[in-house]
PDB file of C-alpha atoms in Angstrom:
ATOM      1  CA  MET A  23     212.323 -63.840  97.674  1.00 87.00           C
ATOM      2  CA  SER A  24     210.977 -67.860  96.313  1.00 96.00           C
ATOM      3  CA  LYS A  25     213.370 -70.710  97.905  1.00 97.00           C
ATOM      4  CA  ILE A  26     215.154 -72.675  96.337  1.00 98.00           C
ATOM      5  CA  ILE A  27     214.900 -77.110  96.169  1.00 98.00           C
ATOM      6  CA  ASP A  28     218.140 -78.567  95.255  1.00 98.00           C
ATOM      7  CA  CYS A  29     216.152 -82.089  94.286  1.00 98.00           C
ATOM      8  CA  THR A  30     219.732 -83.480  92.050  1.00 98.00           C
ATOM      9  CA  ILE A  31     219.479 -86.927  93.767  1.00 98.00           C
ATOM     10  CA  ARG A  32     216.020 -87.566  93.569  1.00 97.00           C
ATOM     11  CA  ASP A  33     215.237 -86.222  90.053  1.00 97.00           C
ATOM     12  CA  GLY A  34     218.420 -86.351  88.563  1.00 96.00           C
ATOM     13  CA  GLY A  35     218.615 -89.870  89.675  1.00 96.00           C
ATOM     14  CA  TYR A  36     216.195 -90.680  86.684  1.00 95.00           C
ATOM     15  CA  ALA A  37     219.920 -89.887  84.282  1.00 95.00           C
ATOM     16  CA  ASN A  38     222.189 -92.456  86.121  1.00 96.00           C
ATOM     17  CA  ASN A  39     219.686 -94.734  87.795  1.00 95.00           C
ATOM     18  CA  TRP A  40     220.610 -93.677  90.907  1.00 96.00           C
ATOM     19  CA  ALA A  41     223.705 -94.763  91.045  1.00 96.00           C
ATOM     20  CA  PHE A  42     225.408 -92.063  93.088  1.00 97.00           C
ATOM     21  CA  SER A  43     228.425 -92.545  95.631  1.00 96.00           C
ATOM     22  CA  ASP A  44     227.593 -91.354  98.884  1.00 95.00           C
ATOM     23  CA  ASP A  45     231.168 -88.866  98.262  1.00 96.00           C
ATOM     24  CA  CYS A  46     229.428 -87.547  95.643  1.00 97.00           C
ATOM     25  CA  VAL A  47     226.200 -87.254  97.942  1.00 98.00           C
ATOM     26  CA  LEU A  48     227.929 -85.856 100.664  1.00 97.00           C
ATOM     27  CA  ALA A  49     229.543 -83.153  98.429  1.00 98.00           C
ATOM     28  CA  THR A  50     226.333 -82.280  96.904  1.00 98.00           C
ATOM     29  CA  PHE A  51     224.786 -81.591 100.135  1.00 98.00           C
ATOM     30  CA  LEU A  52     227.674 -79.659 101.505  1.00 98.00           C
ATOM     31  CA  THR A  53     227.940 -77.636  98.323  1.00 97.00           C
ATOM     32  CA  ALA A  54     223.842 -76.810  98.885  1.00 97.00           C
ATOM     33  CA  GLN A  55     224.736 -76.229 102.774  1.00 96.00           C
ATOM     34  CA  ARG A  56     227.277 -73.738 101.938  1.00 96.00           C
ATOM     35  CA  SER A  57     225.127 -72.233  99.122  1.00 96.00           C
ATOM     36  CA  ASN A  58     222.152 -71.643 102.029  1.00 95.00           C
ATOM     37  CA  ILE A  59     219.813 -73.294  99.688  1.00 97.00           C
ATOM     38  CA  ASP A  60     216.333 -73.982 101.557  1.00 97.00           C
ATOM     39  CA  TYR A  61     215.978 -77.774 100.848  1.00 98.00           C
ATOM     40  CA  PHE A  62     217.562 -80.777  99.759  1.00 98.00           C
ATOM     41  CA  GLU A  63     216.044 -83.555  98.300  1.00 98.00           C
ATOM     42  CA  ILE A  64     218.071 -86.777  99.118  1.00 97.00           C
ATOM     43  CA  GLY A  65     216.334 -89.056  97.104  1.00 97.00           C
ATOM     44  CA  TYR A  66     212.713 -91.447  96.449  1.00 97.00           C
ATOM     45  CA  ARG A  67     211.627 -93.497  99.367  1.00 97.00           C
ATOM     46  CA  LYS A  68     210.260 -96.472  97.250  1.00 92.00           C
ATOM     47  CA  LYS A  69     208.579 -99.591  98.204  1.00 85.00           C
ATOM     48  CA  ASP A  70     210.127-101.927  96.056  1.00 86.00           C
ATOM     49  CA  ALA A  71     213.229-100.158  94.587  1.00 89.00           C
ATOM     50  CA  VAL A  72     216.775-101.344  94.926  1.00 88.00           C
ATOM     51  CA  ARG A  73     219.259 -98.660  94.613  1.00 94.00           C
ATOM     52  CA  LYS A  74     219.664 -96.986  97.808  1.00 96.00           C
ATOM     53  CA  TYR A  75     218.456 -93.280  96.876  1.00 97.00           C
ATOM     54  CA  GLU A  76     215.985 -94.960  95.099  1.00 96.00           C
ATOM     55  CA  ARG A  77     214.945 -96.382  98.665  1.00 95.00           C
ATOM     56  CA  ILE A  78     216.293 -93.955 101.415  1.00 97.00           C
ATOM     57  CA  THR A  79     215.195 -94.535 104.420  1.00 95.00           C
ATOM     58  CA  ASP A  80     216.785 -93.049 107.731  1.00 96.00           C
ATOM     59  CA  ASP A  81     219.172 -95.660 108.430  1.00 95.00           C
ATOM     60  CA  LYS A  82     220.943 -95.132 105.145  1.00 95.00           C
ATOM     61  CA  LEU A  83     221.411 -91.568 105.966  1.00 95.00           C
ATOM     62  CA  GLU A  84     223.539 -91.407 109.407  1.00 92.00           C
ATOM     63  CA  PHE A  85     226.540 -90.119 107.413  1.00 93.00           C
ATOM     64  CA  LEU A  86     224.885 -86.849 106.967  1.00 94.00           C
ATOM     65  CA  LYS A  87     223.928 -86.640 110.772  1.00 91.00           C
ATOM     66  CA  ASP A  88     227.613 -84.709 111.527  1.00 92.00           C
ATOM     67  CA  PHE A  89     226.732 -82.499 108.760  1.00 95.00           C
ATOM     68  CA  LYS A  90     223.434 -81.425 108.824  1.00 94.00           C
ATOM     69  CA  ASN A  91     222.721 -77.920 109.988  1.00 91.00           C
ATOM     70  CA  ASN A  92     219.724 -76.316 111.119  1.00 88.00           C
ATOM     71  CA  LYS A  93     219.407 -73.950 108.727  1.00 93.00           C
ATOM     72  CA  MET A  94     218.657 -76.326 105.293  1.00 97.00           C
ATOM     73  CA  LYS A  95     216.126 -78.843 105.475  1.00 98.00           C
ATOM     74  CA  LEU A  96     216.188 -82.283 104.444  1.00 98.00           C
ATOM     75  CA  LEU A  97     213.361 -83.739 102.285  1.00 98.00           C
ATOM     76  CA  VAL A  98     212.473 -86.867 100.557  1.00 98.00           C
ATOM     77  CA  MET A  99     210.099 -88.177  98.218  1.00 98.00           C
ATOM     78  CA  VAL A 100     206.922 -90.302  98.140  1.00 98.00           C
ATOM     79  CA  ASN A 101     205.194 -91.541  95.163  1.00 97.00           C
ATOM     80  CA  ASP A 102     201.276 -92.448  96.040  1.00 96.00           C
ATOM     81  CA  LEU A 103     201.458 -95.645  94.798  1.00 95.00           C
ATOM     82  CA  GLU A 104     204.760 -96.348  96.364  1.00 95.00           C
ATOM     83  CA  TYR A 105     203.679 -95.265  99.869  1.00 96.00           C
ATOM     84  CA  ASP A 106     204.877 -97.748 102.825  1.00 95.00           C
ATOM     85  CA  ALA A 107     203.776 -95.894 106.090  1.00 96.00           C
ATOM     86  CA  THR A 108     206.105 -98.619 107.647  1.00 95.00           C
ATOM     87  CA  THR A 109     209.263 -96.626 106.444  1.00 95.00           C
ATOM     88  CA  PHE A 110     208.418 -93.782 108.023  1.00 97.00           C
ATOM     89  CA  GLN A 111     208.722 -93.205 111.994  1.00 97.00           C
ATOM     90  CA  ASP A 112     207.987 -90.423 113.540  1.00 98.00           C
ATOM     91  CA  ALA A 113     209.813 -87.121 112.523  1.00 98.00           C
ATOM     92  CA  ASP A 114     211.358 -86.348 115.947  1.00 97.00           C
ATOM     93  CA  LYS A 115     213.098 -89.315 115.276  1.00 96.00           C
ATOM     94  CA  SER A 116     214.600 -88.897 111.572  1.00 97.00           C
ATOM     95  CA  ILE A 117     216.897 -86.916 110.179  1.00 96.00           C
ATOM     96  CA  VAL A 118     214.546 -86.069 107.584  1.00 98.00           C
ATOM     97  CA  ASP A 119     211.909 -82.942 107.671  1.00 98.00           C
ATOM     98  CA  GLY A 120     209.852 -83.169 105.435  1.00 98.00           C
ATOM     99  CA  VAL A 121     208.669 -85.462 102.412  1.00 98.00           C
ATOM    100  CA  ARG A 122     206.884 -84.235  99.442  1.00 98.00           C
ATOM    101  CA  VAL A 123     204.165 -86.397  98.222  1.00 98.00           C
ATOM    102  CA  ALA A 124     204.013 -87.048  94.324  1.00 98.00           C
ATOM    103  CA  CYS A 125     200.751 -87.799  92.821  1.00 97.00           C
ATOM    104  CA  HIS A 126     199.278 -87.986  88.896  1.00 95.00           C
ATOM    105  CA  MET A 127     195.946 -86.562  88.838  1.00 95.00           C
ATOM    106  CA  PRO A 128     193.408 -89.973  88.959  1.00 96.00           C
ATOM    107  CA  GLU A 129     195.841 -90.424  92.741  1.00 97.00           C
ATOM    108  CA  LEU A 130     195.304 -86.868  93.977  1.00 97.00           C
ATOM    109  CA  GLN A 131     193.128 -87.939  96.809  1.00 97.00           C
ATOM    110  CA  ILE A 132     195.657 -90.805  97.654  1.00 98.00           C
ATOM    111  CA  GLY A 133     198.255 -87.853  97.788  1.00 98.00           C
ATOM    112  CA  MET A 134     196.367 -85.821 100.120  1.00 98.00           C
ATOM    113  CA  GLN A 135     195.543 -88.783 102.467  1.00 98.00           C
ATOM    114  CA  ILE A 136     199.010 -89.415 102.806  1.00 98.00           C
ATOM    115  CA  CYS A 137     200.352 -85.529 103.289  1.00 98.00           C
ATOM    116  CA  GLU A 138     197.707 -86.083 106.120  1.00 98.00           C
ATOM    117  CA  GLU A 139     199.171 -88.759 107.832  1.00 98.00           C
ATOM    118  CA  LEU A 140     202.792 -87.723 107.579  1.00 98.00           C
ATOM    119  CA  LYS A 141     201.770 -84.354 108.686  1.00 98.00           C
ATOM    120  CA  ASP A 142     200.123 -86.607 111.655  1.00 98.00           C
ATOM    121  CA  LYS A 143     203.766 -88.159 112.029  1.00 98.00           C
ATOM    122  CA  GLY A 144     205.672 -84.448 112.295  1.00 98.00           C
ATOM    123  CA  TYR A 145     206.854 -84.044 108.958  1.00 98.00           C
ATOM    124  CA  GLU A 146     206.568 -81.245 106.948  1.00 98.00           C
ATOM    125  CA  VAL A 147     204.352 -81.734 103.955  1.00 98.00           C
ATOM    126  CA  PHE A 148     204.511 -80.800 100.199  1.00 98.00           C
ATOM    127  CA  LEU A 149     201.715 -81.811  97.960  1.00 98.00           C
ATOM    128  CA  ASN A 150     203.485 -82.736  94.345  1.00 98.00           C
ATOM    129  CA  ILE A 151     201.234 -82.598  91.462  1.00 98.00           C
ATOM    130  CA  MET A 152     202.642 -84.375  88.044  1.00 96.00           C
ATOM    131  CA  ASN A 153     202.064 -83.450  84.379  1.00 95.00           C
ATOM    132  CA  ILE A 154     200.657 -79.938  85.564  1.00 97.00           C
ATOM    133  CA  PRO A 155     198.975 -79.710  81.777  1.00 95.00           C
ATOM    134  CA  SER A 156     196.586 -82.417  82.239  1.00 94.00           C
ATOM    135  CA  ILE A 157     194.718 -81.131  85.362  1.00 96.00           C
ATOM    136  CA  GLU A 158     191.305 -80.636  84.809  1.00 97.00           C
ATOM    137  CA  ALA A 159     188.208 -79.159  86.421  1.00 97.00           C
ATOM    138  CA  LYS A 160     187.421 -82.003  88.628  1.00 97.00           C
ATOM    139  CA  HIS A 161     191.069 -81.774  90.086  1.00 98.00           C
ATOM    140  CA  TYR A 162     190.627 -78.133  90.918  1.00 98.00           C
ATOM    141  CA  LYS A 163     187.487 -79.363  92.921  1.00 98.00           C
ATOM    142  CA  ILE A 164     189.217 -81.896  94.961  1.00 98.00           C
ATOM    143  CA  LEU A 165     191.607 -79.302  95.842  1.00 98.00           C
ATOM    144  CA  SER A 166     189.033 -76.754  96.673  1.00 98.00           C
ATOM    145  CA  ASP A 167     187.017 -79.445  98.795  1.00 98.00           C
ATOM    146  CA  TRP A 168     190.193 -80.766 100.624  1.00 98.00           C
ATOM    147  CA  ASP A 169     189.921 -78.999 104.446  1.00 96.00           C
ATOM    148  CA  LYS A 170     193.058 -79.844 105.464  1.00 97.00           C
ATOM    149  CA  LYS A 171     195.102 -78.153 102.955  1.00 96.00           C
ATOM    150  CA  ASP A 172     196.501 -75.805 105.252  1.00 96.00           C
ATOM    151  CA  ILE A 173     198.471 -78.542 106.198  1.00 98.00           C
ATOM    152  CA  VAL A 174     200.881 -78.571 103.595  1.00 98.00           C
ATOM    153  CA  THR A 175     203.838 -76.366 103.116  1.00 98.00           C
ATOM    154  CA  SER A 176     203.275 -76.071  99.371  1.00 98.00           C
ATOM    155  CA  VAL A 177     201.427 -77.676  96.374  1.00 98.00           C
ATOM    156  CA  CYS A 178     203.982 -77.790  93.840  1.00 98.00           C
ATOM    157  CA  PHE A 179     203.342 -78.784  90.348  1.00 97.00           C
ATOM    158  CA  ALA A 180     205.155 -80.145  87.655  1.00 97.00           C
ATOM    159  CA  ASP A 181     205.693 -79.685  84.135  1.00 97.00           C
ATOM    160  CA  SER A 182     206.709 -83.163  83.934  1.00 93.00           C
ATOM    161  CA  TYR A 183     207.196 -83.309  80.443  1.00 91.00           C
ATOM    162  CA  GLY A 184     208.853 -79.992  79.340  1.00 94.00           C
ATOM    163  CA  VAL A 185     205.560 -78.651  77.811  1.00 94.00           C
ATOM    164  CA  LEU A 186     205.004 -75.167  79.529  1.00 97.00           C
ATOM    165  CA  VAL A 187     205.996 -71.727  78.028  1.00 97.00           C
ATOM    166  CA  PRO A 188     206.344 -68.653  80.156  1.00 98.00           C
ATOM    167  CA  SER A 189     203.088 -67.632  79.388  1.00 98.00           C
ATOM    168  CA  GLN A 190     201.196 -70.400  80.690  1.00 98.00           C
ATOM    169  CA  ILE A 191     202.782 -70.274  83.774  1.00 98.00           C
ATOM    170  CA  PRO A 192     200.326 -67.395  85.779  1.00 98.00           C
ATOM    171  CA  GLN A 193     197.391 -69.465  84.710  1.00 98.00           C
ATOM    172  CA  TYR A 194     197.883 -72.326  87.049  1.00 98.00           C
ATOM    173  CA  PHE A 195     198.795 -69.977  89.957  1.00 98.00           C
ATOM    174  CA  ASP A 196     195.788 -68.323  89.433  1.00 98.00           C
ATOM    175  CA  LYS A 197     193.459 -71.500  89.442  1.00 98.00           C
ATOM    176  CA  LEU A 198     195.387 -73.286  92.275  1.00 98.00           C
ATOM    177  CA  ARG A 199     194.949 -69.636  94.510  1.00 98.00           C
ATOM    178  CA  GLU A 200     191.504 -69.697  93.602  1.00 98.00           C
ATOM    179  CA  CYS A 201     191.480 -73.641  95.128  1.00 98.00           C
ATOM    180  CA  GLY A 202     192.727 -71.837  98.334  1.00 97.00           C
ATOM    181  CA  VAL A 203     196.464 -73.728  98.171  1.00 95.00           C
ATOM    182  CA  PRO A 204     198.449 -71.649 100.619  1.00 90.00           C
ATOM    183  CA  ASN A 205     201.567 -71.895  98.437  1.00 98.00           C
ATOM    184  CA  ILE A 206     202.396 -72.837  95.062  1.00 98.00           C
ATOM    185  CA  SER A 207     205.955 -74.165  93.816  1.00 98.00           C
ATOM    186  CA  ILE A 208     207.042 -75.579  90.386  1.00 98.00           C
ATOM    187  CA  HIS A 209     209.239 -78.082  88.993  1.00 98.00           C
ATOM    188  CA  THR A 210     210.329 -77.560  85.387  1.00 97.00           C
ATOM    189  CA  HIS A 211     211.803 -79.347  82.646  1.00 95.00           C
ATOM    190  CA  ASN A 212     213.920 -78.218  79.827  1.00 94.00           C
ATOM    191  CA  ASN A 213     212.460 -80.848  76.934  1.00 91.00           C
ATOM    192  CA  LEU A 214     211.723 -77.257  75.389  1.00 92.00           C
ATOM    193  CA  GLN A 215     214.401 -75.380  76.653  1.00 93.00           C
ATOM    194  CA  MET A 216     211.928 -73.612  79.036  1.00 96.00           C
ATOM    195  CA  ALA A 217     212.905 -74.213  82.154  1.00 97.00           C
ATOM    196  CA  PHE A 218     214.789 -71.376  83.437  1.00 95.00           C
ATOM    197  CA  ALA A 219     212.327 -69.056  81.901  1.00 98.00           C
ATOM    198  CA  ASN A 220     209.189 -70.922  82.962  1.00 98.00           C
ATOM    199  CA  SER A 221     210.907 -70.858  86.365  1.00 98.00           C
ATOM    200  CA  LEU A 222     211.441 -67.044  86.438  1.00 98.00           C
ATOM    201  CA  GLN A 223     208.218 -66.860  85.340  1.00 98.00           C
ATOM    202  CA  ALA A 224     207.114 -68.553  88.415  1.00 98.00           C
ATOM    203  CA  ILE A 225     209.027 -66.740  90.714  1.00 98.00           C
ATOM    204  CA  LYS A 226     207.299 -63.613  89.249  1.00 98.00           C
ATOM    205  CA  CYS A 227     204.336 -64.732  89.967  1.00 98.00           C
ATOM    206  CA  GLY A 228     205.098 -65.547  93.510  1.00 98.00           C
ATOM    207  CA  ALA A 229     206.447 -69.065  93.791  1.00 98.00           C
ATOM    208  CA  PHE A 230     206.996 -70.274  97.198  1.00 98.00           C
ATOM    209  CA  SER A 231     209.880 -72.300  95.792  1.00 98.00           C
ATOM    210  CA  VAL A 232     211.418 -74.082  92.694  1.00 98.00           C
ATOM    211  CA  ASP A 233     213.459 -77.019  92.197  1.00 98.00           C
ATOM    212  CA  ALA A 234     217.000 -77.263  90.494  1.00 98.00           C
ATOM    213  CA  THR A 235     219.484 -79.812  90.066  1.00 98.00           C
ATOM    214  CA  VAL A 236     222.936 -79.741  89.510  1.00 97.00           C
ATOM    215  CA  TYR A 237     223.989 -79.462  86.205  1.00 93.00           C
ATOM    216  CA  GLY A 238     220.442 -79.506  85.248  1.00 95.00           C
ATOM    217  CA  MET A 239     220.905 -83.308  85.577  1.00 97.00           C
ATOM    218  CA  GLY A 240     217.463 -84.966  85.078  1.00 95.00           C
ATOM    219  CA  ARG A 241     215.689 -87.529  82.293  1.00 86.00           C
ATOM    220  CA  GLY A 242     214.844 -86.574  78.751  1.00 81.00           C
ATOM    221  CA  GLY A 243     215.867 -82.951  78.518  1.00 88.00           C
ATOM    222  CA  GLY A 244     217.058 -82.444  82.014  1.00 93.00           C
ATOM    223  CA  ASN A 245     215.848 -80.004  84.665  1.00 96.00           C
ATOM    224  CA  LEU A 246     216.560 -76.423  85.835  1.00 96.00           C
ATOM    225  CA  PRO A 247     220.220 -76.115  86.542  1.00 93.00           C
ATOM    226  CA  MET A 248     221.337 -75.261  89.710  1.00 95.00           C
ATOM    227  CA  GLU A 249     223.937 -72.949  88.790  1.00 93.00           C
ATOM    228  CA  LEU A 250     222.306 -71.118  86.584  1.00 91.00           C
ATOM    229  CA  ILE A 251     219.347 -69.641  88.878  1.00 93.00           C
ATOM    230  CA  ILE A 252     221.644 -69.001  91.637  1.00 93.00           C
ATOM    231  CA  GLY A 253     223.902 -67.316  89.178  1.00 90.00           C
ATOM    232  CA  TYR A 254     221.236 -65.512  87.854  1.00 91.00           C
ATOM    233  CA  LEU A 255     219.421 -64.494  91.224  1.00 91.00           C
ATOM    234  CA  LYS A 256     222.595 -63.510  92.380  1.00 81.00           C
ATOM    235  CA  GLU A 257     221.964 -64.370  96.100  1.00 80.00           C
ATOM    236  CA  VAL A 258     224.894 -66.651  96.624  1.00 84.00           C
ATOM    237  CA  SER A 259     227.928 -66.977  94.400  1.00 87.00           C
ATOM    238  CA  PRO A 260     227.611 -70.269  91.904  1.00 92.00           C
ATOM    239  CA  GLU A 261     231.279 -70.920  92.555  1.00 93.00           C
ATOM    240  CA  TYR A 262     230.745 -73.713  95.225  1.00 95.00           C
ATOM    241  CA  TYR A 263     228.243 -75.553  92.584  1.00 95.00           C
ATOM    242  CA  LEU A 264     230.883 -74.982  89.960  1.00 93.00           C
ATOM    243  CA  ASN A 265     234.002 -76.985  91.973  1.00 94.00           C
ATOM    244  CA  LEU A 266     231.030 -79.523  92.298  1.00 96.00           C
ATOM    245  CA  ILE A 267     230.444 -79.777  88.473  1.00 95.00           C
ATOM    246  CA  GLU A 268     233.758 -80.281  87.712  1.00 94.00           C
ATOM    247  CA  LYS A 269     234.834 -82.922  90.356  1.00 97.00           C
ATOM    248  CA  TYR A 270     231.599 -84.901  90.539  1.00 97.00           C
ATOM    249  CA  TYR A 271     228.929 -84.396  87.529  1.00 95.00           C
ATOM    250  CA  LEU A 272     231.288 -84.033  84.647  1.00 93.00           C
ATOM    251  CA  PRO A 273     232.444 -87.413  85.106  1.00 95.00           C
ATOM    252  CA  ILE A 274     228.498 -88.427  85.397  1.00 96.00           C
ATOM    253  CA  TYR A 275     227.591 -86.401  82.376  1.00 93.00           C
ATOM    254  CA  LYS A 276     230.270 -88.000  80.134  1.00 92.00           C
ATOM    255  CA  GLU A 277     228.525 -91.418  81.084  1.00 93.00           C
ATOM    256  CA  HIS A 278     225.140 -90.396  81.004  1.00 92.00           C
ATOM    257  CA  ASP A 279     224.452 -87.331  79.010  1.00 85.00           C
ATOM    258  CA  TRP A 280     221.219 -85.962  79.970  1.00 89.00           C
ATOM    259  CA  GLY A 281     220.103 -82.393  78.105  1.00 82.00           C
ATOM    260  CA  TYR A 282     218.806 -81.163  74.461  1.00 71.00           C
ATOM    261  CA  SER A 283     218.522 -83.823  72.197  1.00 68.00           C
ATOM    262  CA  VAL A 284     215.959 -84.349  69.422  1.00 73.00           C
ATOM    263  CA  PRO A 285     214.215 -87.340  71.060  1.00 78.00           C
ATOM    264  CA  ALA A 286     213.659 -85.077  74.590  1.00 74.00           C
ATOM    265  CA  LEU A 287     212.579 -82.182  71.987  1.00 71.00           C
ATOM    266  CA  ILE A 288     209.522 -84.904  70.694  1.00 78.00           C
ATOM    267  CA  SER A 289     208.532 -85.071  74.171  1.00 76.00           C
ATOM    268  CA  GLY A 290     208.132 -81.819  74.713  1.00 68.00           C
ATOM    269  CA  LEU A 291     206.305 -80.971  72.064  1.00 79.00           C
ATOM    270  CA  LYS A 292     203.530 -84.077  72.154  1.00 79.00           C
ATOM    271  CA  ASN A 293     203.621 -83.806  75.993  1.00 79.00           C
ATOM    272  CA  ILE A 294     204.322 -87.697  76.133  1.00 79.00           C
ATOM    273  CA  HIS A 295     206.620 -89.617  78.773  1.00 71.00           C
ATOM    274  CA  PRO A 296     210.305 -89.287  77.707  1.00 75.00           C
ATOM    275  CA  ASN A 297     210.774 -93.001  77.565  1.00 72.00           C
ATOM    276  CA  LYS A 298     208.403 -93.118  74.747  1.00 75.00           C
ATOM    277  CA  THR A 299     210.775 -91.415  72.518  1.00 75.00           C
ATOM    278  CA  HIS A 300     214.140 -93.168  73.161  1.00 68.00           C
ATOM    279  CA  ASP A 301     212.947 -96.474  70.853  1.00 63.00           C
ATOM    280  CA  VAL A 302     216.642 -96.675  69.117  1.00 59.00           C
ATOM    281  CA  ASN A 303     214.932 -98.251  66.011  1.00 72.00           C
ATOM    282  CA  MET A 304     212.993 -95.405  64.959  1.00 74.00           C
ATOM    283  CA  SER A 305     214.355 -92.580  63.342  1.00 76.00           C
ATOM    284  CA  PHE A 306     213.247 -89.062  63.930  1.00 70.00           C
ATOM    285  CA  VAL A 307     210.754 -88.542  61.585  1.00 74.00           C
ATOM    286  CA  GLN A 308     209.390 -92.026  62.613  1.00 81.00           C
ATOM    287  CA  MET A 309     209.282 -90.891  66.161  1.00 77.00           C
ATOM    288  CA  TRP A 310     207.232 -87.807  65.220  1.00 79.00           C
ATOM    289  CA  GLN A 311     204.617 -89.181  63.139  1.00 79.00           C
ATOM    290  CA  GLU A 312     203.992 -92.652  65.114  1.00 77.00           C
ATOM    291  CA  LEU A 313     203.939 -91.053  68.538  1.00 70.00           C
TER     292      LEU A 313
END
């Protein structure tokens, strides 16, 4: 069965600018552990970020040490162009177990190099490819030619703007397998309300892991809701997550209101970044015509 990565604090942070309280983060972390989630991505490690969970470093994670078990692994994400090697000590000195390295197609080789550096420091590493619909033959060739791709636990492809439908998912699995990728994962967005269906299709294709967030928290149309996927798979009860939503995430949702919207829909239909569809001075028709 595919593994599940709770990336609420990392990717969900786009919805509230990573303004999570430590109490909320700890409650989310414990809920994931109790629900037998495989990985918990606690934030970004961005070079120049200000918010705590947008630049989460080891010294800021001391409060988790007394709660962390050995079953659920702790991850951070780093964007290739925001990578600062000095912020990563050797893994045996860190509470963090692994790093997901995110890169867009033009920086694919940079992402690979960072994976190699972090693997040498002892971290479990994932290569996350952003906006998979933009991949071209030359990018598959780069992946095929990478002689160290066996160091990554998985290559995760992201439907960054929520444009894919289930019938398109197998083609990416097939092409990545042709490149010799050891495992393949998916990160879905819900602009077209396809995050759940696309994730189920990925699981059917043999995905190593799927990403999900509490209450679907995320930018634009949001992400795959954690309570939905674990409730559907029925390997574990969603009760812990339901309690978490009621106590912590409904108040955040009322303030930041992610999920279905016409701007998010247009972002998905046109394969453009959701930030481009949030011009309040444009009508929906103007948005459709001009973007």
